[in-house]
Coordinates of N, CA and C in Angstrom, one line a residue:
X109 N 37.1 68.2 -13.2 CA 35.7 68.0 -12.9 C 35.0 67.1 -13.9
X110 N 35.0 67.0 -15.1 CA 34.8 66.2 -16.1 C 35.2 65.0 -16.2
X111 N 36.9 64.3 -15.5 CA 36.9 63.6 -14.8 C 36.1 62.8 -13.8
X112 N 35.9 63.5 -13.0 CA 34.9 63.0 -11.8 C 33.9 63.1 -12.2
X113 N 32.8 63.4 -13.1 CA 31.5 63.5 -13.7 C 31.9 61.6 -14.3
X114 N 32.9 61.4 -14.8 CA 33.1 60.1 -15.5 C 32.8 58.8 -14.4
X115 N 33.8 58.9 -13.9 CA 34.1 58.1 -12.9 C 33.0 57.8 -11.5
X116 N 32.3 59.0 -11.7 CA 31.0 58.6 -10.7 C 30.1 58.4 -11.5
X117 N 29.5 58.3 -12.8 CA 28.8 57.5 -13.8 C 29.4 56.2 -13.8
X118 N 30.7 55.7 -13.7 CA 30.9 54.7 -13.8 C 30.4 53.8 -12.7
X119 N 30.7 54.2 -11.6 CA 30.5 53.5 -10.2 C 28.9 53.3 -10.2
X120 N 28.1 54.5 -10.7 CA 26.7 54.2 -10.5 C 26.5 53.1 -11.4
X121 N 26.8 52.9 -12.4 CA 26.3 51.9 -13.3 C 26.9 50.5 -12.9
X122 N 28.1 50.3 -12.0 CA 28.7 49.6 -11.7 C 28.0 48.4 -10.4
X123 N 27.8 49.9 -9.4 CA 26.7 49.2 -8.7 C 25.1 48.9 -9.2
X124 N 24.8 49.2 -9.8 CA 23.6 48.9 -10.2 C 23.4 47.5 -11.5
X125 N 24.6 47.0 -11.8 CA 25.0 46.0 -12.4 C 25.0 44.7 -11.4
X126 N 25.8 45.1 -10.4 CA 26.0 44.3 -9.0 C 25.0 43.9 -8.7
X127 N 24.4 44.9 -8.1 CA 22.6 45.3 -7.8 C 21.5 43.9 -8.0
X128 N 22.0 43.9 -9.5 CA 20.8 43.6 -10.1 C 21.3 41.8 -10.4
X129 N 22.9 41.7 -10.5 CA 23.3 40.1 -10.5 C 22.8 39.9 -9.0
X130 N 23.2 40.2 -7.8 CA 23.2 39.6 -6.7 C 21.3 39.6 -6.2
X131 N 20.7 40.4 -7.2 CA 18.8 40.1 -7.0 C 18.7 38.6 -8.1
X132 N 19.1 38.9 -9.1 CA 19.2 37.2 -9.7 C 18.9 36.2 -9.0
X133 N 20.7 36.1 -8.6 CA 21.0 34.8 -7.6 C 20.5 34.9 -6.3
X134 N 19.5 35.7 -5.9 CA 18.2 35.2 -4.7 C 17.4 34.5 -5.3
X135 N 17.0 35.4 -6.0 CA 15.2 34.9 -7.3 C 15.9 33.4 -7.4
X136 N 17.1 33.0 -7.8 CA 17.3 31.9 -8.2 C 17.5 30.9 -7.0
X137 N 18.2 31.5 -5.7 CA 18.4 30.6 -4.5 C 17.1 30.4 -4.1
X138 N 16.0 31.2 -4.4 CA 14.6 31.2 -3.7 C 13.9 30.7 -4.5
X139 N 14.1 30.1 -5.9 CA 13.4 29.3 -6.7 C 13.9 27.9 -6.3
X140 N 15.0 27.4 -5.9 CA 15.8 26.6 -6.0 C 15.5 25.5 -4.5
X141 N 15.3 26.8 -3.4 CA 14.7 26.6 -1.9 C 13.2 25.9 -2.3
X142 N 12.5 26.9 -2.9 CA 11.0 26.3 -3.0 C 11.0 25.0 -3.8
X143 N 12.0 24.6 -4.6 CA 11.7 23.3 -5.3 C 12.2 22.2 -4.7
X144 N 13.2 22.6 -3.8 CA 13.7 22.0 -2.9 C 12.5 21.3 -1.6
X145 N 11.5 22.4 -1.3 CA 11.1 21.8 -0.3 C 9.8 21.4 -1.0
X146 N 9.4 22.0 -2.3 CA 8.2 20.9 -2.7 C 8.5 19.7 -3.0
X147 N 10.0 19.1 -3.4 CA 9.9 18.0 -3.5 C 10.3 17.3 -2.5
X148 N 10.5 17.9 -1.2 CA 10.7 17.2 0.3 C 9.1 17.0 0.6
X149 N 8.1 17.9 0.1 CA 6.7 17.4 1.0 C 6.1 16.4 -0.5
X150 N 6.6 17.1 -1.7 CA 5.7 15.9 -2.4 C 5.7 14.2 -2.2
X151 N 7.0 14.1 -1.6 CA 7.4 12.7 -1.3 C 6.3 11.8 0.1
X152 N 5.8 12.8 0.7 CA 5.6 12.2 1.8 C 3.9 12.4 1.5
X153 N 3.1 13.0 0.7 CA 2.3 13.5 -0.2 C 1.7 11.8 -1.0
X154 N 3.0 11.4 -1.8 CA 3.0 10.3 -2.9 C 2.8 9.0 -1.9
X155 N 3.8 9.1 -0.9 CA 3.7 8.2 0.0 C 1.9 7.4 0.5
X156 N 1.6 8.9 0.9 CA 0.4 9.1 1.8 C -0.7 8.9 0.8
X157 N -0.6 8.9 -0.3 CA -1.5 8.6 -1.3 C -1.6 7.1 -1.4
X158 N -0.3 6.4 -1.7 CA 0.4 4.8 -1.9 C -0.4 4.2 -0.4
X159 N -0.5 4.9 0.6 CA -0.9 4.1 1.9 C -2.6 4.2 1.8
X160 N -3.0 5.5 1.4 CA -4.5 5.5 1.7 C -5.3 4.4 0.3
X161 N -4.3 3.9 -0.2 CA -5.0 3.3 -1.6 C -4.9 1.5 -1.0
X162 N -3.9 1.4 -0.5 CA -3.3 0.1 0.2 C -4.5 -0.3 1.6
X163 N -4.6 0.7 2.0 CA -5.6 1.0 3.4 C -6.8 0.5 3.0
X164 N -7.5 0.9 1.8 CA -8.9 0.7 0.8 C -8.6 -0.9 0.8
X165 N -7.9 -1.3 0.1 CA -7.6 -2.8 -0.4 C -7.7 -3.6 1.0
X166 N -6.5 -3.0 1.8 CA -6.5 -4.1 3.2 C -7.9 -4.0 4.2
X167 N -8.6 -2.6 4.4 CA -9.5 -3.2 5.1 C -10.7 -3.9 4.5
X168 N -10.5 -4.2 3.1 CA -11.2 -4.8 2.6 C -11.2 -6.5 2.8
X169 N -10.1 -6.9 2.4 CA -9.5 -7.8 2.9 C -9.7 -8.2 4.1
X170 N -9.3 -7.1 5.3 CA -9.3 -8.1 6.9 C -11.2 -8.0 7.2
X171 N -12.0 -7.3 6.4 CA -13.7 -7.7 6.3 C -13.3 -9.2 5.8
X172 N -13.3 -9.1 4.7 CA -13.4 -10.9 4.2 C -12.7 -11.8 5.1
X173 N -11.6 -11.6 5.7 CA -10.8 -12.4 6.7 C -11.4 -12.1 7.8
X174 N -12.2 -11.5 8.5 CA -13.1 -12.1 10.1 C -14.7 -12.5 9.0
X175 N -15.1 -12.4 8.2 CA -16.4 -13.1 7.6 C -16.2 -14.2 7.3
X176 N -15.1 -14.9 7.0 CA -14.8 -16.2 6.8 C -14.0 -16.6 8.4
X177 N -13.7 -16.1 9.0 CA -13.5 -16.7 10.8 C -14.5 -17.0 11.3
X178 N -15.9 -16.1 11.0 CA -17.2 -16.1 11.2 C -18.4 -17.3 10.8
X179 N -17.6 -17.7 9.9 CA -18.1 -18.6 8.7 C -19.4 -18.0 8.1
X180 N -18.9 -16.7 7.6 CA -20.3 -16.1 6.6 C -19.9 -15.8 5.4
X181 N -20.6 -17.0 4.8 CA -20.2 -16.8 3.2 C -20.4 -15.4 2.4
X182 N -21.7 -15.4 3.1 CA -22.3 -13.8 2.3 C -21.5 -12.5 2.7
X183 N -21.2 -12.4 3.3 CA -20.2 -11.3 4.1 C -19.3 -11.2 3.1
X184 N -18.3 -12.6 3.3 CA -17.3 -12.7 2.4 C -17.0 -12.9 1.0
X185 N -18.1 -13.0 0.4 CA -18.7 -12.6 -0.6 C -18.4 -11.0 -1.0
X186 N -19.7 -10.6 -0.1 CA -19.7 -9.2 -0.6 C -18.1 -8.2 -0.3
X187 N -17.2 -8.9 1.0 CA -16.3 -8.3 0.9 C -15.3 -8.7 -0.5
X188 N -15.0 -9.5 -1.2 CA -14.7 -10.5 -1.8 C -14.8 -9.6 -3.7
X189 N -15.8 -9.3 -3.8 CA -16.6 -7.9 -4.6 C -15.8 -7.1 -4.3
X190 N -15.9 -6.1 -3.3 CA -15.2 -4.9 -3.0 C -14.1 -5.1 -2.9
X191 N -13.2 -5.8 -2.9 CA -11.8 -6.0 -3.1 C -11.4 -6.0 -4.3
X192 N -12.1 -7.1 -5.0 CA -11.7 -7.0 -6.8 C -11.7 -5.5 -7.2
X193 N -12.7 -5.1 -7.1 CA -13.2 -3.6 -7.4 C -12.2 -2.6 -7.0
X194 N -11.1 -2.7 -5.8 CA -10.5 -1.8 -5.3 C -9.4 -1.9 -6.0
X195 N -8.8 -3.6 -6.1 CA -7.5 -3.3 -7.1 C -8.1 -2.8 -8.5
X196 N -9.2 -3.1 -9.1 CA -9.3 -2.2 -10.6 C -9.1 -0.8 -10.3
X197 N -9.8 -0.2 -9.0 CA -9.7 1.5 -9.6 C -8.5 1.9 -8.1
X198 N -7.7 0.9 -8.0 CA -6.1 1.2 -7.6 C -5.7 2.8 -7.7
X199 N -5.3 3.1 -7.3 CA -4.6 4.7 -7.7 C -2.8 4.2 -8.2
X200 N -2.2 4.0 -9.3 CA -1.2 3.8 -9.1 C -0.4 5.7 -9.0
X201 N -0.3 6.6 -9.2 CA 0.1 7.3 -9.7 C 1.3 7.7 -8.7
X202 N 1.2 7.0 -7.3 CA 2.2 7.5 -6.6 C 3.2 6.1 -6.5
X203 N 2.9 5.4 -7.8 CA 3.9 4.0 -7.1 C 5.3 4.7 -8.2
X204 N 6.1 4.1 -7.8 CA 7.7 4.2 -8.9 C 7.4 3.2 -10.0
X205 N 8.6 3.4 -10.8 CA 8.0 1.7 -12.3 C 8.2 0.4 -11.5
X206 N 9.7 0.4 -10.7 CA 9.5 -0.9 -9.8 C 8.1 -1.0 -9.4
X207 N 7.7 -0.2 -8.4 CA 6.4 -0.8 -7.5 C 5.3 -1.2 -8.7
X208 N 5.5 -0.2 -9.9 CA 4.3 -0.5 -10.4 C 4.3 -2.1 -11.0
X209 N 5.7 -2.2 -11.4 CA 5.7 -3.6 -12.0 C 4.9 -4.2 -10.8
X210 N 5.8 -4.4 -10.1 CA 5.4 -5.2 -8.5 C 3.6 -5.6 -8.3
X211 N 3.6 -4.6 -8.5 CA 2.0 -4.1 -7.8 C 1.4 -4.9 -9.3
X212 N 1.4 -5.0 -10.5 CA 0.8 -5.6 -11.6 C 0.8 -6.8 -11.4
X213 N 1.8 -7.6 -10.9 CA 2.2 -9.3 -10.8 C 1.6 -10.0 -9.8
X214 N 0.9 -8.9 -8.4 CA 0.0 -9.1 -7.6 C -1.6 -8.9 -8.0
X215 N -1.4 -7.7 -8.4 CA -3.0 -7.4 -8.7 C -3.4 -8.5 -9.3
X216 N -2.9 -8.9 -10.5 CA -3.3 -10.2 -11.3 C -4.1 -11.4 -10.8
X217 N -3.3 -11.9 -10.0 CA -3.7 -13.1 -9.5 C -4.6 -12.1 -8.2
X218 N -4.4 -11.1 -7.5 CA -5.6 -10.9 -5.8 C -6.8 -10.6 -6.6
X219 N -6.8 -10.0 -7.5 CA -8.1 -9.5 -8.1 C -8.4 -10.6 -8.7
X220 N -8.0 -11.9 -9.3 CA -8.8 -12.9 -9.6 C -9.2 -14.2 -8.4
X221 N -8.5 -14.1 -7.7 CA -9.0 -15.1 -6.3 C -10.2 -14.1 -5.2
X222 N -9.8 -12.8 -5.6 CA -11.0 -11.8 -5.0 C -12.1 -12.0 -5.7
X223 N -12.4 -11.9 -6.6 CA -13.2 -12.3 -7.6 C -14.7 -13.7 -7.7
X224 N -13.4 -14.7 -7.6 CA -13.6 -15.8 -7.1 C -14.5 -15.6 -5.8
X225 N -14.1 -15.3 -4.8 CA -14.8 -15.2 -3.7 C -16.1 -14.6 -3.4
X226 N -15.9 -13.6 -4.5 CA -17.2 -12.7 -4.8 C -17.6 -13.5 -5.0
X227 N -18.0 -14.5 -6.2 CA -19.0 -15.6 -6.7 C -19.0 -16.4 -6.0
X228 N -18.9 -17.1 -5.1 CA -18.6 -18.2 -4.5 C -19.6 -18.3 -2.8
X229 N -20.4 -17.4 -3.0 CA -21.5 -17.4 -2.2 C -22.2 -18.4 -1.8
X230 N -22.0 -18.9 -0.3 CA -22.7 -19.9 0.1 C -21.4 -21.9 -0.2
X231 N -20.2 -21.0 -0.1 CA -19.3 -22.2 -0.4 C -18.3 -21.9 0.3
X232 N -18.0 -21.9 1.7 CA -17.2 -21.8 2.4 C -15.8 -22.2 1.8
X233 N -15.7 -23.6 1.8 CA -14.6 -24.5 1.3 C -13.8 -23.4 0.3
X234 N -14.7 -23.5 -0.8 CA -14.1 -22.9 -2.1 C -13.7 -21.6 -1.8
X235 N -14.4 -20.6 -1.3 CA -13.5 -19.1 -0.9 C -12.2 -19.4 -0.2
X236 N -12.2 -20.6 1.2 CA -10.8 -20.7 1.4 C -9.8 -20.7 1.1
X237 N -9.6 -21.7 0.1 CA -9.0 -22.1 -1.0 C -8.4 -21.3 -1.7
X238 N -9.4 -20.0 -2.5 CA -8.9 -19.0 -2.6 C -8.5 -18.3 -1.9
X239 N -8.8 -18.0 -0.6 CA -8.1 -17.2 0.4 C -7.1 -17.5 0.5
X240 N -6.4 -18.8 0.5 CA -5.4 -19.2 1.1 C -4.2 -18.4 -0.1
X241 N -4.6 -18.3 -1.4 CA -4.2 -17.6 -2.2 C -3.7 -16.2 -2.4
X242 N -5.1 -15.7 -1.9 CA -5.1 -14.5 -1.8 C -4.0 -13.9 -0.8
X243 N -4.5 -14.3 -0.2 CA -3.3 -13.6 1.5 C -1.9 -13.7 1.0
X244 N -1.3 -15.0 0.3 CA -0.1 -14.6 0.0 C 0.1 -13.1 -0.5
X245 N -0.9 -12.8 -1.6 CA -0.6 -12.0 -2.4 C -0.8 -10.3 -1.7
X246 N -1.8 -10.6 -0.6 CA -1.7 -9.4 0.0 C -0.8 -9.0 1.6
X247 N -0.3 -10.6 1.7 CA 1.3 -10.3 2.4 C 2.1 -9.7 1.6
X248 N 2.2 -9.8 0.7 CA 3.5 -9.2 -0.7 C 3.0 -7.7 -0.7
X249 N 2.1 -7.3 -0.7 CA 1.2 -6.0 -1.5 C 1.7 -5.4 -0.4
X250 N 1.4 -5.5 1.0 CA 1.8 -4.5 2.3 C 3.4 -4.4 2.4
X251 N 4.1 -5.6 2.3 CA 5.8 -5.5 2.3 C 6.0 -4.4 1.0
X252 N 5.2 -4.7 -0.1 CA 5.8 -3.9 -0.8 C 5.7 -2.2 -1.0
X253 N 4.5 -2.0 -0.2 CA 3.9 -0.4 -0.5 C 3.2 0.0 1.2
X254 N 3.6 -0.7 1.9 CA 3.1 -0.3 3.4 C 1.9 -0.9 3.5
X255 N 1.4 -0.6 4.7 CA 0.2 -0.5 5.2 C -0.7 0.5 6.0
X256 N 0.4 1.4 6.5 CA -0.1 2.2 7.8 C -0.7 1.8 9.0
X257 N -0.9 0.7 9.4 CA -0.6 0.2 10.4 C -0.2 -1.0 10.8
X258 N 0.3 -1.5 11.9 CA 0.8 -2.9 11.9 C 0.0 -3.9 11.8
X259 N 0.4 -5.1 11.3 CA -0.3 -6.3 11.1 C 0.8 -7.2 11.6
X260 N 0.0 -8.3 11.3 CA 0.3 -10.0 11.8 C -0.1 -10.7 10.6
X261 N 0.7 -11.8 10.4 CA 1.1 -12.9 9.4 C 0.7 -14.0 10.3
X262 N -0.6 -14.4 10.5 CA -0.5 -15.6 11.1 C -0.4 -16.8 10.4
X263 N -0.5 -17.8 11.2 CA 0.0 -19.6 10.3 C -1.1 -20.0 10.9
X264 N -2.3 -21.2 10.0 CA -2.8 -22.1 10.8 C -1.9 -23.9 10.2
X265 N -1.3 -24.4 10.9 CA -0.6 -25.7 10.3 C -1.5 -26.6 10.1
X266 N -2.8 -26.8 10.6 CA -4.0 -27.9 10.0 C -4.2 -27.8 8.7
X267 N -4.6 -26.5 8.3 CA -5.3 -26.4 7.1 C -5.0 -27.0 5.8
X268 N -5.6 -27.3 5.3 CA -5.4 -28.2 3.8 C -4.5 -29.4 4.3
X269 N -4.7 -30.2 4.8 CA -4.4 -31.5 5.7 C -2.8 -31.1 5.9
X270 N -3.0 -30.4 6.7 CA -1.6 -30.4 7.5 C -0.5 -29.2 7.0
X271 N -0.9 -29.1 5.5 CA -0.3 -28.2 4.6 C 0.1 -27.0 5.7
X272 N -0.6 -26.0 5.9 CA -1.0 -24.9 6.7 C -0.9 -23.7 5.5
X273 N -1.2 -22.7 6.0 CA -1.9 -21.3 5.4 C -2.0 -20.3 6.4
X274 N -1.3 -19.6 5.5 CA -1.2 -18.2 6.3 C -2.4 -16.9 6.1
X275 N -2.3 -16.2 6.5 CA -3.1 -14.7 6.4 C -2.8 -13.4 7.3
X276 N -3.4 -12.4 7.2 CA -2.7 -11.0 7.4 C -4.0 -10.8 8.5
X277 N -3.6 -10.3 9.3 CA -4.6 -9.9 10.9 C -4.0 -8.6 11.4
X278 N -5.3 -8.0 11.5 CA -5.0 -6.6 12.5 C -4.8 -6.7 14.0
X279 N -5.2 -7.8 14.4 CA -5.1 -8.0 16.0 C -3.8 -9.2 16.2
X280 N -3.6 -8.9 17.2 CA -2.8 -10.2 18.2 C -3.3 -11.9 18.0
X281 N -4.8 -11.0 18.2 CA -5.7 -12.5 18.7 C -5.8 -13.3 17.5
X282 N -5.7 -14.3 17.4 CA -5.9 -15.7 16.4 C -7.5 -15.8 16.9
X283 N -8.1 -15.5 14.9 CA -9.3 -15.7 14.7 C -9.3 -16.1 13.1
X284 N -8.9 -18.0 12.9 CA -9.0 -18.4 12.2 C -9.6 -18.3 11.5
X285 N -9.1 -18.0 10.1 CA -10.4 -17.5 8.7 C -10.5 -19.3 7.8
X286 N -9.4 -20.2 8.3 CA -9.6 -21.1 7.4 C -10.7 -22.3 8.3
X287 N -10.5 -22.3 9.7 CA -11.6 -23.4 10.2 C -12.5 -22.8 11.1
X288 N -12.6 -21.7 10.7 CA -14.2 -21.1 11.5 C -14.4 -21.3 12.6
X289 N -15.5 -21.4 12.9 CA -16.3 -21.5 14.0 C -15.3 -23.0 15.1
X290 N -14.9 -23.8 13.8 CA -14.6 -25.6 14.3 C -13.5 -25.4 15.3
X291 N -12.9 -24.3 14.8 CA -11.4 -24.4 15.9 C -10.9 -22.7 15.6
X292 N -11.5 -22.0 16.1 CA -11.4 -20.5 16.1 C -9.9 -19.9 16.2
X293 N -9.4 -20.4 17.4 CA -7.9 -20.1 17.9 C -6.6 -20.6 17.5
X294 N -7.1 -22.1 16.4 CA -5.9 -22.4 15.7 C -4.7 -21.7 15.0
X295 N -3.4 -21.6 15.6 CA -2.5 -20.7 14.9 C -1.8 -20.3 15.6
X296 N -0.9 -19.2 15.4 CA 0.5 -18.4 15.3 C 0.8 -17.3 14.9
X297 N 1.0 -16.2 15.4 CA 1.6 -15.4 14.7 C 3.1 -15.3 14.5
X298 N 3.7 -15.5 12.7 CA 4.6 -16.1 12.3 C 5.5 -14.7 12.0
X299 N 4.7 -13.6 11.8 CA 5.7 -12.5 11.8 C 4.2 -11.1 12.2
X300 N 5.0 -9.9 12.3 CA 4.6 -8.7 12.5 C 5.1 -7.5 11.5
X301 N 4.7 -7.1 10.5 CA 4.7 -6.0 9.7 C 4.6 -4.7 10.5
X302 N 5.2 -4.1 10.2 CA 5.0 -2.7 11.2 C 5.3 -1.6 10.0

């Protein structure tokens, strides 16, 4: 009897050892699950942050690019302002170190030809010029970090005697930002970002 008094102490303690490993390794498979799927939604989270910050900048940009199709200096101006101002308070915190490099080598030069355009009120010519600049840099900025919606890269081949110059359009339609009003439809679309 004293035997069996042993031997079923043992088993209780035995299972309750069990018990209490195999509640562990849940707590741990169920910590493991939830970090698992926070870092499946924080990604698209980081993403969605990188696009709504890119979104600020570009429709800033395609304002200044139909105010200069328009030929309104002041428009493009004031859009010109709010652009510079968007790359300073940029959100980087969802880019990687690549992007961020990336994104620093652009901001540089868009926020100073933005800039430029701010001041340059009532000087068509001169904002072009910079625009012609600028768009490079904000073709680069959408290849590199999205856009959330599609655009167009169009080409005008006149501009700057023959040179040509590109820029970034939300529509199909060619509504030339570098000869205005003079020749509205000049151009191409040379590629499609999606």
């Amino acid at each position: 009897m004293k035997n069996l008094i042993i031997i079923a102490a043992f088993v209780a303690t035995t299972l309750t050892v069990l018990a209490c490993n195999n509640a562990n390794k849940s707590a741990t498979a169920t910590s493991a699950d939830s970090t698992g799927m926070a870092s499946a939604t924080k990604k698209p989270a980081a993403e969605g942050r990188s696009a709504t910050a890119v979104k600020g900048l570009l429709d800033n940009y395609l304002q200044l690019k139909n105010a200069l199709a328009a030929d309104n200096s002041n428009q493009a101006a004031t859009a010109g302002k709010a652009l510079a101002q968007g790359f300073t308070e940029f959100d980087q915190t969802a880019l990687n170190a690549a992007q961020k490099k990336s994104f620093a080598d652009i901001e540089g030069d868009a926020k100073e030809m933005a800039e430029h355009i701010g001041k340059s009120a009532g000087n068509l010519p001169h904002q072009r010029e910079h625009f012609e600049m600028l768009s490079q840099d904000m073709v680069d900025l959408v290849k590199l970090l999205g856009a959330g919606q599609p655009l167009y890269v169009d080409h005008c081949p006149m501009y700057n005697h023959n040179k040509g110059a590109n820029w970034l359009s939300e529509t199909e339609a060619i509504k030339n930002p570098y000869l205005g009003a003079q020749m509205p439809t000049c151009g191409s679309i040379k590629e499609e970002i999606k």
